[in-house]
Amino acid sequence: MEFVHHPLIKENTIERRTYQIAITATALMRNTLVVLPTGLGKTVIALLVVASRLHNKGGKALVLAPTKPLVEQHANFFRSYLKIPSNEIVALSGEIPPDKRIQLWNRAKVVVSTPQVIENDLIAGRISLEDVVHVTFDEAHRAVGNYSYVFIAKAYMEQSKDPLILAITASPGSDVERIEEVIKNLYIEDVEVRTELDEDVKPYVHERTIEWVRVEMPKELKEVRDMLKECVELRLMKLEGLGVKARGLSKKELLSLQEALQSEAYESGDSRLFEALSVLAEILKIQHAIELIETQGLDALKHYLRRIVVEAKSRGGSKASKNIIADPKFKKAVFKALKCEVDHPKLEKLKEIVSNQLKRKQDSRIIVFTNFRDTAEVISRELQSMGIPAVRFVGQANRENDRGLRQREQVEIVERFKAGEIKVLVATSVGEEGLDIPEVDLVVFYEAVPSEIRSIQRKGRTGRKREGRIIVLVTKGTRDEAYFYISLRKERAMFERLRELKFMLKRSRRSLEDFKAGNIKDVAKDVTVYVDSREMRSEVVKKLYEKANVKVGNFNADYVVSDRVAIERKTADDFTDSIIDRRLFDQLIELKKRYLKPVLIIEGDGIYGRLNPNAIRGALATVIVDFGIPVIFTRTPEETAEFIVSLARREQLAKDREVSPHYGKTKMTLKEQMEYVVSSISDIGPIIAKNLLEHFQTIENIAKASVEDLMKVPKVGKKTAEKIVKIMKTPYSEADKFVE
């Protein structure tokens, strides 16, 4: 075996593979998207590129991965193979305090992190990408929409003295628009694609067999499904009566229709469209129940029905859930499902498959993929009851009565699986991306998936270090069959599109070179906006970062643009929720106490969708008339950011007012508290407050001063001086006589 020789790579550790060297050569010249099947060393290519850039350019390299287990995995990989002190290869996550993250960033040569952490630290001004000579975007197919990769790539291309990007993925998708979006968002100049059929890859691929195991859906379950289909049919007819055609549409198409209807309904206010939206929501919920009974079985269906009932009975429950539960036909279907004693045959077939595999090869590693947590729980429990060491492997998010796995727990499970202590991993989508589990003998799809990205990721879990099997469980005559064919078709289409795009990209290289040369001017950031840390997840903050100097902290408002103007921002849904729980008024009362001119921004359409319109109008009247707080309506996060920047420019540039976040008193020094007390007087901002304190030294001396003495202070005119004297010397019992 021949090894890679490089000054920064440990000797005799990385096998020299022709296709990896060829791809690395491209990736060192241009921003490159690498599409390579799972298990063929995408991370090795990243290692080769990072080592070369650090050796030739100095600076530091940034490696981004979407999950914390992947971050830990990559950090350990780089520590194992790079000739760099291990303490200079750091892994960052949100669990590390910001101050500690800054220390780690400053000392590191290689930083491995989740993108959200880097995005937040960039926005808060804690780090700069100026000296970063290379960024690797792992699972690069995520670089669409508002995902953090998009923001970081733009910031990197603007800030870095010498940027170079490597984007790696097993599957960017077959949708040409999605692929083009990834390429655009990551400033890609070249694409390197390899499949298991390419001549330079074939020697490193182990055989994988794919088997379909078909099961017959029991008569009892078919009857429940058919009753649910009747419920859907009645609602499709109702939609047609409302002028909306939805018959024959896929789930994806129904969701697109829902989005279009929402936009049209909020613009027109047409009550028929709002009714259609509610009916469409009912159809989606019932169709999900049908999917569960076709592909999962009764346990998963019962869990889902229970959630619908709870939602329908809750105070803020959706109208769709309430209507479904009140439908006699749906009730009849639920009653029949609860009486069923037969379960889906997939479960028995899976138990048979797993048992036979372990009998044939006792040290086998098996991954069972399922779309649903409830099913993962059922499968792992059933396998454990057979004496098979099986563990459920899910994401970190907590759901109702279902705690997710912490990062430490995920890493521990993977290590136990590698060691053979666990034989079967029952995983949801968290097991699909990137985890280094090299010796899996069998992968079982509990249900087919229509996504080529997820299908490729799942199949890539086996056949990496030795031969592997893939088994797809399919219920005859259901969407299972269609989904698998769809994923195969999309997979073929993906590689065709990528090869076409590789040639198209050559035409766009000139403009990207212009960008990298600095010919595109940065937007001048002439104002500062203080942003409360709780707003960091908002898209508004990303848009603000492009237009203003952003300072993040814990403040008494969502956004502060001067010593007197602060902004409370609410989405349309949050505005409605905050009226119901009266949080809105408490927040605005507190805001008004602390800032002279508070503003409320309501972002998005549809504030009249969930509450009686009179309740909404009454709340708005209270805010505007009783509280004296102006209400501004914006449609998008970008429009909200534009308005905040306009306010900041008016206050800071046109009015020459100082920006003051007005921290709570417990966070102020004595000097800041003195400035705060004086600046709280109407028409006296921080600058005049400082001038008064510098001149008189104590608040007591200011209180005793005459109008003439006060007017000797810079920027204090007669009117301001008279106001100070009136406030300082008028007895409280006589204050009602004076009206401003």
Short mmCIF file of N, CA and C in Angstrom, two decimals, residues 129-282:
data_model
loop_
_atom_site.label_atom_id
_atom_site.label_comp_id
_atom_site.label_asym_id
_atom_site.label_seq_id
_atom_site.Cartn_x
_atom_site.Cartn_y
_atom_site.Cartn_z
N LEU A 129 -12.97 36.23 10.06
CA LEU A 129 -12.49 35.19 9.14
C LEU A 129 -11.33 35.69 8.28
N GLU A 130 -10.77 36.81 8.66
CA GLU A 130 -9.73 37.46 7.86
C GLU A 130 -8.55 36.53 7.58
N ASP A 131 -8.09 35.80 8.59
CA ASP A 131 -6.90 34.95 8.44
C ASP A 131 -7.23 33.49 8.18
N VAL A 132 -8.51 33.19 7.90
CA VAL A 132 -8.90 31.81 7.60
C VAL A 132 -8.58 31.53 6.13
N VAL A 133 -7.69 30.57 5.89
CA VAL A 133 -7.24 30.31 4.52
C VAL A 133 -8.03 29.20 3.84
N HIS A 134 -8.88 28.52 4.63
CA HIS A 134 -9.69 27.47 4.01
C HIS A 134 -10.92 27.16 4.87
N VAL A 135 -12.06 26.97 4.20
CA VAL A 135 -13.27 26.52 4.89
C VAL A 135 -13.80 25.27 4.20
N THR A 136 -14.07 24.25 5.00
CA THR A 136 -14.71 23.03 4.50
C THR A 136 -16.16 23.02 4.97
N PHE A 137 -17.09 22.85 4.03
CA PHE A 137 -18.51 22.73 4.35
C PHE A 137 -18.90 21.26 4.18
N ASP A 138 -19.02 20.53 5.30
CA ASP A 138 -19.43 19.12 5.23
C ASP A 138 -20.95 19.06 5.09
N GLU A 139 -21.44 18.00 4.44
CA GLU A 139 -22.87 17.87 4.13
C GLU A 139 -23.36 19.15 3.46
N ALA A 140 -22.67 19.51 2.39
CA ALA A 140 -22.86 20.81 1.73
C ALA A 140 -24.23 20.98 1.11
N HIS A 141 -24.97 19.88 0.92
CA HIS A 141 -26.32 20.00 0.35
C HIS A 141 -27.25 20.82 1.24
N ARG A 142 -26.83 21.08 2.48
CA ARG A 142 -27.65 21.90 3.38
C ARG A 142 -27.57 23.39 3.08
N ALA A 143 -26.66 23.79 2.20
CA ALA A 143 -26.42 25.23 1.96
C ALA A 143 -27.50 25.85 1.07
N VAL A 144 -28.74 25.79 1.54
CA VAL A 144 -29.86 26.38 0.81
C VAL A 144 -30.70 27.20 1.79
N GLY A 145 -31.52 28.08 1.24
CA GLY A 145 -32.42 28.88 2.09
C GLY A 145 -31.65 29.73 3.09
N ASN A 146 -32.07 29.65 4.34
CA ASN A 146 -31.46 30.47 5.39
C ASN A 146 -30.50 29.69 6.28
N TYR A 147 -30.06 28.51 5.84
CA TYR A 147 -29.15 27.72 6.66
C TYR A 147 -27.84 28.50 6.89
N SER A 148 -27.24 28.30 8.03
CA SER A 148 -26.07 29.09 8.44
C SER A 148 -24.91 29.01 7.46
N TYR A 149 -24.78 27.92 6.71
CA TYR A 149 -23.71 27.81 5.72
C TYR A 149 -23.73 28.99 4.74
N VAL A 150 -24.92 29.40 4.36
CA VAL A 150 -25.07 30.48 3.36
C VAL A 150 -24.50 31.78 3.91
N PHE A 151 -24.84 32.10 5.14
CA PHE A 151 -24.36 33.32 5.78
C PHE A 151 -22.84 33.29 5.94
N ILE A 152 -22.31 32.15 6.40
CA ILE A 152 -20.87 32.05 6.66
C ILE A 152 -20.07 32.16 5.37
N ALA A 153 -20.55 31.50 4.30
CA ALA A 153 -19.83 31.56 3.02
C ALA A 153 -19.71 33.00 2.53
N LYS A 154 -20.78 33.75 2.64
CA LYS A 154 -20.75 35.15 2.19
C LYS A 154 -19.78 35.97 3.03
N ALA A 155 -19.87 35.80 4.36
CA ALA A 155 -18.97 36.53 5.26
C ALA A 155 -17.52 36.16 4.98
N TYR A 156 -17.27 34.88 4.72
CA TYR A 156 -15.90 34.41 4.46
C TYR A 156 -15.34 35.03 3.18
N MET A 157 -16.12 35.02 2.11
CA MET A 157 -15.65 35.58 0.85
C MET A 157 -15.39 37.08 0.96
N GLU A 158 -16.11 37.75 1.85
CA GLU A 158 -15.92 39.19 2.05
C GLU A 158 -14.73 39.50 2.96
N GLN A 159 -14.52 38.65 3.98
CA GLN A 159 -13.53 38.99 5.01
C GLN A 159 -12.14 38.42 4.76
N SER A 160 -12.07 37.22 4.20
CA SER A 160 -10.79 36.53 4.11
C SER A 160 -9.84 37.21 3.12
N LYS A 161 -8.56 37.25 3.50
CA LYS A 161 -7.54 37.80 2.60
C LYS A 161 -7.30 36.86 1.42
N ASP A 162 -7.46 35.56 1.63
CA ASP A 162 -7.17 34.58 0.58
C ASP A 162 -8.13 33.39 0.73
N PRO A 163 -9.39 33.54 0.31
CA PRO A 163 -10.38 32.50 0.58
C PRO A 163 -10.28 31.31 -0.36
N LEU A 164 -10.61 30.13 0.17
CA LEU A 164 -10.76 28.92 -0.64
C LEU A 164 -11.77 28.02 0.06
N ILE A 165 -12.74 27.53 -0.72
CA ILE A 165 -13.85 26.75 -0.16
C ILE A 165 -13.85 25.35 -0.74
N LEU A 166 -14.06 24.35 0.16
CA LEU A 166 -14.30 22.98 -0.25
C LEU A 166 -15.66 22.56 0.30
N ALA A 167 -16.56 22.17 -0.59
CA ALA A 167 -17.89 21.70 -0.17
C ALA A 167 -17.97 20.21 -0.46
N ILE A 168 -18.32 19.40 0.54
CA ILE A 168 -18.35 17.95 0.35
C ILE A 168 -19.71 17.38 0.71
N THR A 169 -20.17 16.42 -0.08
CA THR A 169 -21.45 15.78 0.17
C THR A 169 -21.51 14.46 -0.59
N ALA A 170 -22.34 13.55 -0.10
CA ALA A 170 -22.59 12.32 -0.85
C ALA A 170 -23.72 12.53 -1.85
N SER A 171 -24.52 13.57 -1.63
CA SER A 171 -25.73 13.72 -2.44
C SER A 171 -26.33 15.12 -2.33
N PRO A 172 -26.10 16.00 -3.31
CA PRO A 172 -26.69 17.33 -3.26
C PRO A 172 -28.14 17.38 -3.73
N GLY A 173 -28.68 16.25 -4.22
CA GLY A 173 -30.06 16.22 -4.69
C GLY A 173 -30.13 16.24 -6.20
N SER A 174 -31.32 15.87 -6.73
CA SER A 174 -31.50 15.82 -8.18
C SER A 174 -32.16 17.06 -8.73
N ASP A 175 -32.77 17.86 -7.85
CA ASP A 175 -33.43 19.09 -8.28
C ASP A 175 -32.38 20.08 -8.77
N VAL A 176 -32.43 20.42 -10.06
CA VAL A 176 -31.39 21.28 -10.63
C VAL A 176 -31.35 22.64 -9.95
N GLU A 177 -32.51 23.15 -9.54
CA GLU A 177 -32.54 24.45 -8.87
C GLU A 177 -31.85 24.38 -7.51
N ARG A 178 -32.05 23.27 -6.81
CA ARG A 178 -31.39 23.11 -5.50
C ARG A 178 -29.88 23.02 -5.67
N ILE A 179 -29.43 22.24 -6.66
CA ILE A 179 -27.99 22.12 -6.90
C ILE A 179 -27.40 23.48 -7.25
N GLU A 180 -28.09 24.21 -8.12
CA GLU A 180 -27.60 25.54 -8.52
C GLU A 180 -27.56 26.49 -7.33
N GLU A 181 -28.53 26.34 -6.41
CA GLU A 181 -28.56 27.20 -5.22
C GLU A 181 -27.36 26.90 -4.32
N VAL A 182 -27.05 25.61 -4.14
CA VAL A 182 -25.87 25.22 -3.35
C VAL A 182 -24.61 25.82 -3.97
N ILE A 183 -24.48 25.68 -5.28
CA ILE A 183 -23.31 26.18 -6.00
C ILE A 183 -23.18 27.70 -5.87
N LYS A 184 -24.31 28.38 -6.01
CA LYS A 184 -24.29 29.85 -5.89
C LYS A 184 -23.97 30.28 -4.46
N ASN A 185 -24.63 29.65 -3.48
CA ASN A 185 -24.47 30.06 -2.08
C ASN A 185 -23.07 29.81 -1.54
N LEU A 186 -22.38 28.79 -2.08
CA LEU A 186 -21.04 28.46 -1.60
C LEU A 186 -19.95 28.95 -2.56
N TYR A 187 -20.33 29.76 -3.55
CA TYR A 187 -19.36 30.39 -4.47
C TYR A 187 -18.51 29.32 -5.19
N ILE A 188 -19.18 28.24 -5.59
CA ILE A 188 -18.49 27.11 -6.20
C ILE A 188 -18.06 27.45 -7.64
N GLU A 189 -16.81 27.09 -7.97
CA GLU A 189 -16.27 27.31 -9.31
C GLU A 189 -16.09 26.02 -10.10
N ASP A 190 -16.03 24.88 -9.38
CA ASP A 190 -15.81 23.61 -10.07
C ASP A 190 -16.52 22.50 -9.31
N VAL A 191 -16.88 21.44 -10.03
CA VAL A 191 -17.54 20.29 -9.42
C VAL A 191 -16.74 19.04 -9.74
N GLU A 192 -16.46 18.24 -8.72
CA GLU A 192 -15.81 16.94 -8.90
C GLU A 192 -16.78 15.86 -8.47
N VAL A 193 -17.17 14.99 -9.40
CA VAL A 193 -18.15 13.94 -9.13
C VAL A 193 -17.52 12.58 -9.36
N ARG A 194 -17.72 11.67 -8.43
CA ARG A 194 -17.32 10.29 -8.63
C ARG A 194 -18.48 9.39 -8.17
N THR A 195 -18.66 8.28 -8.90
CA THR A 195 -19.61 7.26 -8.46
C THR A 195 -18.84 5.96 -8.27
N GLU A 196 -19.52 4.97 -7.72
CA GLU A 196 -18.87 3.68 -7.48
C GLU A 196 -18.53 2.95 -8.77
N LEU A 197 -19.05 3.47 -9.91
CA LEU A 197 -18.79 2.83 -11.21
C LEU A 197 -17.58 3.43 -11.93
N ASP A 198 -17.04 4.56 -11.42
CA ASP A 198 -15.87 5.18 -12.06
C ASP A 198 -14.64 4.28 -11.89
N GLU A 199 -13.83 4.23 -12.95
CA GLU A 199 -12.70 3.30 -12.97
C GLU A 199 -11.71 3.53 -11.82
N ASP A 200 -11.47 4.83 -11.48
CA ASP A 200 -10.49 5.09 -10.42
C ASP A 200 -11.05 4.86 -9.02
N VAL A 201 -12.37 4.64 -8.93
CA VAL A 201 -13.02 4.40 -7.63
C VAL A 201 -13.26 2.91 -7.39
N LYS A 202 -13.52 2.17 -8.47
CA LYS A 202 -13.91 0.75 -8.36
C LYS A 202 -13.03 -0.09 -7.43
N PRO A 203 -11.69 0.07 -7.47
CA PRO A 203 -10.85 -0.78 -6.61
C PRO A 203 -11.12 -0.64 -5.12
N TYR A 204 -11.77 0.44 -4.71
CA TYR A 204 -11.95 0.71 -3.28
C TYR A 204 -13.39 0.48 -2.81
N VAL A 205 -14.23 -0.06 -3.71
CA VAL A 205 -15.64 -0.26 -3.37
C VAL A 205 -15.91 -1.74 -3.12
N HIS A 206 -16.58 -2.03 -2.03
CA HIS A 206 -16.96 -3.40 -1.73
C HIS A 206 -18.38 -3.65 -2.23
N GLU A 207 -18.66 -4.87 -2.56
CA GLU A 207 -19.96 -5.21 -3.14
C GLU A 207 -21.09 -4.98 -2.14
N ARG A 208 -22.19 -4.44 -2.66
CA ARG A 208 -23.39 -4.27 -1.84
C ARG A 208 -24.57 -4.88 -2.59
N THR A 209 -25.32 -5.71 -1.92
CA THR A 209 -26.52 -6.27 -2.55
C THR A 209 -27.75 -5.56 -1.99
N ILE A 210 -28.71 -5.30 -2.87
CA ILE A 210 -29.96 -4.65 -2.44
C ILE A 210 -31.10 -5.63 -2.65
N GLU A 211 -31.84 -5.90 -1.57
CA GLU A 211 -32.97 -6.84 -1.63
C GLU A 211 -34.25 -6.11 -1.22
N TRP A 212 -35.32 -6.42 -1.95
CA TRP A 212 -36.64 -5.94 -1.56
C TRP A 212 -37.36 -7.07 -0.86
N VAL A 213 -37.89 -6.79 0.30
CA VAL A 213 -38.72 -7.77 1.00
C VAL A 213 -40.13 -7.20 1.09
N ARG A 214 -41.05 -7.82 0.34
CA ARG A 214 -42.43 -7.32 0.29
C ARG A 214 -43.30 -8.04 1.31
N VAL A 215 -44.16 -7.27 1.96
CA VAL A 215 -45.11 -7.85 2.91
C VAL A 215 -46.52 -7.43 2.51
N GLU A 216 -47.47 -8.26 2.88
CA GLU A 216 -48.88 -7.99 2.56
C GLU A 216 -49.51 -7.26 3.73
N MET A 217 -50.24 -6.20 3.42
CA MET A 217 -50.91 -5.45 4.47
C MET A 217 -52.14 -6.24 4.96
N PRO A 218 -52.28 -6.48 6.27
CA PRO A 218 -53.42 -7.25 6.77
C PRO A 218 -54.76 -6.59 6.44
N LYS A 219 -55.78 -7.43 6.29
CA LYS A 219 -57.12 -6.96 5.92
C LYS A 219 -57.64 -5.92 6.91
N GLU A 220 -57.41 -6.15 8.21
CA GLU A 220 -57.93 -5.23 9.23
C GLU A 220 -57.33 -3.82 9.08
N LEU A 221 -56.02 -3.77 8.78
CA LEU A 221 -55.37 -2.47 8.61
C LEU A 221 -55.84 -1.79 7.32
N LYS A 222 -56.07 -2.60 6.29
CA LYS A 222 -56.59 -2.04 5.04
C LYS A 222 -57.94 -1.37 5.27
N GLU A 223 -58.77 -2.00 6.11
CA GLU A 223 -60.09 -1.44 6.38
C GLU A 223 -59.99 -0.09 7.09
N VAL A 224 -59.06 0.01 8.05
CA VAL A 224 -58.84 1.30 8.74
C VAL A 224 -58.34 2.33 7.74
N ARG A 225 -57.38 1.92 6.90
CA ARG A 225 -56.85 2.85 5.90
C ARG A 225 -57.94 3.34 4.97
N ASP A 226 -58.80 2.43 4.49
CA ASP A 226 -59.86 2.82 3.55
C ASP A 226 -60.85 3.79 4.19
N MET A 227 -61.11 3.60 5.48
CA MET A 227 -62.00 4.54 6.19
C MET A 227 -61.37 5.93 6.28
N LEU A 228 -60.06 5.96 6.51
CA LEU A 228 -59.36 7.26 6.55
C LEU A 228 -59.33 7.90 5.17
N LYS A 229 -59.20 7.06 4.13
CA LYS A 229 -59.23 7.60 2.77
C LYS A 229 -60.58 8.24 2.45
N GLU A 230 -61.67 7.67 2.99
CA GLU A 230 -62.99 8.27 2.82
C GLU A 230 -63.04 9.67 3.44
N CYS A 231 -62.40 9.80 4.61
CA CYS A 231 -62.34 11.11 5.28
C CYS A 231 -61.62 12.13 4.39
N VAL A 232 -60.54 11.70 3.74
CA VAL A 232 -59.80 12.58 2.84
C VAL A 232 -60.65 12.94 1.63
N GLU A 233 -61.34 11.94 1.07
CA GLU A 233 -62.16 12.17 -0.13
C GLU A 233 -63.23 13.23 0.12
N LEU A 234 -63.90 13.16 1.27
CA LEU A 234 -64.93 14.16 1.60
C LEU A 234 -64.33 15.57 1.65
N ARG A 235 -63.12 15.67 2.16
CA ARG A 235 -62.48 16.99 2.26
C ARG A 235 -61.98 17.49 0.90
N LEU A 236 -61.57 16.58 0.04
CA LEU A 236 -61.19 16.98 -1.32
C LEU A 236 -62.39 17.55 -2.06
N MET A 237 -63.55 16.91 -1.86
CA MET A 237 -64.78 17.41 -2.48
C MET A 237 -65.14 18.79 -1.93
N LYS A 238 -64.93 18.97 -0.62
CA LYS A 238 -65.22 20.26 0.00
C LYS A 238 -64.30 21.35 -0.56
N LEU A 239 -63.03 21.00 -0.77
CA LEU A 239 -62.08 21.95 -1.36
C LEU A 239 -62.51 22.35 -2.76
N GLU A 240 -62.97 21.37 -3.55
CA GLU A 240 -63.43 21.67 -4.91
C GLU A 240 -64.60 22.64 -4.88
N GLY A 241 -65.48 22.47 -3.88
CA GLY A 241 -66.60 23.39 -3.71
C GLY A 241 -66.15 24.80 -3.37
N LEU A 242 -64.96 24.91 -2.77
CA LEU A 242 -64.40 26.23 -2.43
C LEU A 242 -63.51 26.77 -3.55
N GLY A 243 -63.47 26.03 -4.65
CA GLY A 243 -62.69 26.50 -5.81
C GLY A 243 -61.22 26.13 -5.78
N VAL A 244 -60.85 25.14 -4.96
CA VAL A 244 -59.45 24.73 -4.85
C VAL A 244 -59.32 23.27 -5.26
N LYS A 245 -58.46 23.00 -6.24
CA LYS A 245 -58.25 21.63 -6.71
C LYS A 245 -57.00 21.03 -6.06
N ALA A 246 -57.18 19.91 -5.36
CA ALA A 246 -56.05 19.28 -4.68
C ALA A 246 -55.99 17.78 -4.94
N ARG A 247 -56.93 17.27 -5.72
CA ARG A 247 -56.99 15.83 -5.97
C ARG A 247 -55.76 15.37 -6.76
N GLY A 248 -55.16 14.26 -6.33
CA GLY A 248 -54.03 13.68 -7.04
C GLY A 248 -52.68 14.32 -6.75
N LEU A 249 -52.66 15.31 -5.86
CA LEU A 249 -51.39 15.98 -5.54
C LEU A 249 -50.60 15.18 -4.51
N SER A 250 -49.26 15.21 -4.66
CA SER A 250 -48.39 14.56 -3.68
C SER A 250 -48.33 15.41 -2.41
N LYS A 251 -47.73 14.86 -1.37
CA LYS A 251 -47.59 15.60 -0.10
C LYS A 251 -46.81 16.90 -0.32
N LYS A 252 -45.73 16.82 -1.09
CA LYS A 252 -44.93 18.00 -1.38
C LYS A 252 -45.75 19.06 -2.11
N GLU A 253 -46.55 18.61 -3.06
CA GLU A 253 -47.39 19.55 -3.83
C GLU A 253 -48.49 20.15 -2.96
N LEU A 254 -49.04 19.35 -2.05
CA LEU A 254 -50.05 19.88 -1.12
C LEU A 254 -49.46 20.96 -0.22
N LEU A 255 -48.22 20.74 0.23
CA LEU A 255 -47.56 21.74 1.09
C LEU A 255 -47.31 23.03 0.31
N SER A 256 -46.94 22.91 -0.96
CA SER A 256 -46.74 24.09 -1.81
C SER A 256 -48.06 24.83 -2.01
N LEU A 257 -49.14 24.05 -2.22
CA LEU A 257 -50.47 24.65 -2.37
C LEU A 257 -50.87 25.39 -1.10
N GLN A 258 -50.58 24.80 0.05
CA GLN A 258 -50.89 25.43 1.34
C GLN A 258 -50.18 26.78 1.47
N GLU A 259 -48.91 26.80 1.08
CA GLU A 259 -48.13 28.04 1.16
C GLU A 259 -48.71 29.12 0.25
N ALA A 260 -49.10 28.71 -0.97
CA ALA A 260 -49.66 29.67 -1.92
C ALA A 260 -51.01 30.21 -1.42
N LEU A 261 -51.83 29.32 -0.86
CA LEU A 261 -53.14 29.74 -0.34
C LEU A 261 -53.00 30.70 0.83
N GLN A 262 -52.01 30.44 1.70
CA GLN A 262 -51.79 31.32 2.86
C GLN A 262 -51.48 32.74 2.39
N SER A 263 -50.58 32.83 1.42
CA SER A 263 -50.19 34.15 0.91
C SER A 263 -51.39 34.87 0.31
N GLU A 264 -52.17 34.13 -0.50
CA GLU A 264 -53.32 34.75 -1.17
C GLU A 264 -54.40 35.13 -0.16
N ALA A 265 -54.62 34.26 0.85
CA ALA A 265 -55.66 34.53 1.84
C ALA A 265 -55.35 35.76 2.67
N TYR A 266 -54.08 35.92 3.08
CA TYR A 266 -53.72 37.06 3.91
C TYR A 266 -53.75 38.36 3.11
N GLU A 267 -53.48 38.27 1.81
CA GLU A 267 -53.52 39.48 0.98
C GLU A 267 -54.96 39.90 0.70
N SER A 268 -55.82 38.93 0.39
CA SER A 268 -57.19 39.25 -0.03
C SER A 268 -58.17 39.32 1.14
N GLY A 269 -57.87 38.57 2.22
CA GLY A 269 -58.81 38.52 3.34
C GLY A 269 -60.05 37.70 3.03
N ASP A 270 -60.04 36.92 1.95
CA ASP A 270 -61.18 36.12 1.51
C ASP A 270 -61.43 34.98 2.50
N SER A 271 -62.62 34.96 3.12
CA SER A 271 -62.94 33.96 4.14
C SER A 271 -62.98 32.55 3.55
N ARG A 272 -63.32 32.43 2.25
CA ARG A 272 -63.36 31.11 1.61
C ARG A 272 -61.96 30.50 1.55
N LEU A 273 -60.96 31.34 1.33
CA LEU A 273 -59.58 30.84 1.28
C LEU A 273 -59.11 30.39 2.66
N PHE A 274 -59.51 31.12 3.69
CA PHE A 274 -59.14 30.70 5.05
C PHE A 274 -59.80 29.35 5.39
N GLU A 275 -61.04 29.18 4.94
CA GLU A 275 -61.72 27.90 5.16
C GLU A 275 -61.01 26.78 4.40
N ALA A 276 -60.59 27.08 3.16
CA ALA A 276 -59.87 26.10 2.35
C ALA A 276 -58.56 25.69 3.03
N LEU A 277 -57.88 26.66 3.64
CA LEU A 277 -56.63 26.37 4.35
C LEU A 277 -56.86 25.40 5.49
N SER A 278 -57.95 25.60 6.22
CA SER A 278 -58.26 24.72 7.34
C SER A 278 -58.55 23.30 6.84
N VAL A 279 -59.31 23.20 5.74
CA VAL A 279 -59.64 21.88 5.17
C VAL A 279 -58.36 21.20 4.68
N LEU A 280 -57.48 21.96 4.05
CA LEU A 280 -56.22 21.41 3.55
C LEU A 280 -55.35 20.89 4.70
N ALA A 281 -55.35 21.62 5.81
CA ALA A 281 -54.60 21.17 6.99
C ALA A 281 -55.16 19.85 7.51
N GLU A 282 -56.48 19.70 7.45
CA GLU A 282 -57.10 18.44 7.87
C GLU A 282 -56.66 17.29 6.96
#
